[in-house]
Amino acid sequence: MKEELNILIQAQYPLIYLVSHEEERAEQEIARIAQAKTQHKRVFVWTVTHGIVEYGQPRHTTQHNTVSPEAAVEWVIRQREAGIYIFKDLHPFIDSPATTRWLRDAIANFKGSEKIIVVMSPIQQIPIELEKEVVVIDYALPNLQELNQVLTQQLEKTKTRRTTTEAREKLLKAALGLTRDEAEKVYRKAYVKSKRLTENEVEIVLSEKKQLIRRNGILEYIEEDETINSIGGLEELKRWLKQRSNAFTERAREYGLPQPKGMLILGVPGCGKSLIAKTTSRLWSLPILRLDMGRVYDGSMVGRSEANLRNALKTAESISPTILFIDELDKAFAGSTGSADSDGGTSSRIFGSFLTWMQEKTSPVFVMATANRVERLPGEFLRKGRFDEIFFVDLPTKEERQDIFKIHLAKRRSDVSRFDIEQLANVSDGFSGAEIEQAIIAAMYEAFAQDREFTQLDIIAAIKSTLPLSRTMTEQVTALRDWARQRARPASSSVAEYQRLEF
Ligand SMILES: Nc1ncnc2c1ncn2[C@@H]1O[C@H](COP(=O)(O)OP(=O)(O)OP(=O)(O)O)[C@@H](O)[C@H]1O
Ligand SMILES: [Mg+2]
């Protein structure tokens, strides 16, 4: 990213839009580029509070009458010397007709004059008039090397005894995904808490990071206690996942394997899609972040949603290797098919950025998406190569239902042998895993209210009084099955057999 900024400045791009939460860091970087031998440009900074001040100079040296954005751009146009003019937080003003116009004039005027305007802001907001003239760059979060500087400073400041290389490495990795300021704060806090910075403080850094990520509200760290063994059936899907347990290790790279990109799990509601996605975190020993697409959308300002998505993806990348879990993908992108204009095209733009990111990402972020309404899913997702595999999770077969009963009964009682599992599986034909679990819970409530232990008969009664989704929504379920049989890989081996017979 730094490289990109350097190239753009050297290539004399007149208008650069830098999306970043880290003003100071970005500003220093620009100043560094400007002072390089080949450049020798002066750097000026505009803020709405002080107008234009030369970088590194005290505030009172402000250029006369440059507080208003229009006046400031006009001032820049009048300058003869080469220079880089940073406009901080111009976004609330950039949409005003006068500012937009002045910026366009500036671009026209800059040709051959070695002047560059850099708009620096945490969100991307560009009026249509400028869309074609501006280059946008995302200022990436600090990498390990930069974090190392932060950590070194902190260690020096606190005169902490030398930390081992290993501890240092762990402390650095734990802070990946934070801005420079945040990392500094987190290290300081960890130090204040335990008066040292060693391997033991890694936990503090990690938990602080979780809180910071939670605060941004779009990504969420998930902690799932269940393991893949608490899922009944879905043998094919499990095998696929188990086979890839070490897919993100150095060893796999050396072996010549590509990094897995992601998977899509389609299927009937309540059959364990979300659960299996969440348990993959433990299976692979990777953190899992849930991307809440509903929160990505923000109608308050044009460009806000895109910026939200970009930030979230950037954070996920900086934490990688990681799993990015997008539950109910169909809901998230429903608006991007068909009549997309209802929201001014935001959802199709978001969808476009997401696809591009999936296509181009090189960092080890494994996308795990689930969906149950295929007809609402944009076709682009289903094209070969987007995901490594698309699995279809069907209603459980009889054997799978037996597994599911065993798992959920064992979770609640130690003496599972008193139940006739086969009979339970027989009477629950057409039930999903979630419905089986609910039947057991209903049976327990019934018995609990009568102050006795629940029995086989209680469960059967609960099953009989439940109308499963597969019967209330037969058409949808059938349609989904027909669709998926041709395009997706079955998650259960028994279904695979069935499918082979059919073709
Ligand atoms: N195969 C299964 N084995 C064990 N438990 C299951 C299974 N399928 C579902 N369950 C139970 O049902 C609950 C709900 O399942 P889950 O949320 O994973 O379904 P889903 O397929 O994501 O449904 P939806 O499409 O409605 O989001 C699980 O937390 C689990 O307790
Ligand atoms: Mg789900």
Coordinates of C-alpha atoms in Angstrom, one line a residue, residues 227-229 231 233-248 260-265 272-286 288 323 366-370 388-389 391 393 489-491:
T227 CA -16.7 -29.4 18.3
I228 CA -17.3 -31.1 15.0
N229 CA -18.2 -34.3 16.9
I231 CA -22.8 -32.7 14.7
G233 CA -24.2 -37.0 9.9
L234 CA -22.7 -34.8 7.2
E235 CA -19.8 -37.2 6.8
E236 CA -18.7 -36.0 3.4
L237 CA -18.6 -32.4 4.6
K238 CA -16.7 -33.3 7.7
R239 CA -14.2 -35.4 5.8
W240 CA -13.6 -32.4 3.5
L241 CA -13.0 -30.1 6.4
K242 CA -10.8 -32.6 8.4
Q243 CA -8.7 -33.2 5.3
R244 CA -7.9 -29.5 5.3
S245 CA -7.0 -29.1 9.0
N246 CA -3.5 -28.2 8.1
A247 CA -4.2 -26.4 4.9
F248 CA -2.9 -23.1 6.3
P260 CA -8.1 -22.9 0.3
K261 CA -10.3 -19.9 -0.6
G262 CA -13.6 -20.7 0.8
M263 CA -16.7 -22.8 0.8
L264 CA -20.4 -22.3 0.5
I265 CA -22.8 -24.5 2.5
G272 CA -26.4 -27.7 11.0
K273 CA -25.0 -25.3 8.4
S274 CA -24.1 -22.5 10.8
L275 CA -23.0 -24.9 13.5
I276 CA -20.5 -26.8 11.3
A277 CA -19.1 -23.5 10.1
K278 CA -18.5 -22.3 13.6
T279 CA -16.9 -25.6 14.7
T280 CA -14.4 -25.4 11.9
S281 CA -12.6 -22.7 13.9
R282 CA -11.6 -25.3 16.5
L283 CA -10.9 -28.0 14.0
W284 CA -8.5 -25.9 12.1
S285 CA -7.2 -24.0 15.2
L286 CA -7.9 -20.7 13.4
I288 CA -13.3 -17.2 13.3
I323 CA -12.0 -17.9 8.9
F366 CA -11.1 -18.6 4.3
V367 CA -14.6 -17.6 3.5
M368 CA -17.3 -19.8 5.0
A369 CA -20.7 -18.8 3.8
T370 CA -24.1 -20.4 4.4
D388 CA -13.4 -24.3 -3.5
E389 CA -16.6 -26.3 -3.0
F391 CA -21.9 -28.3 -0.3
V393 CA -26.9 -30.1 3.4
R489 CA -21.8 -31.7 -3.6
P490 CA -23.8 -33.6 -1.0
A491 CA -22.7 -33.2 2.5

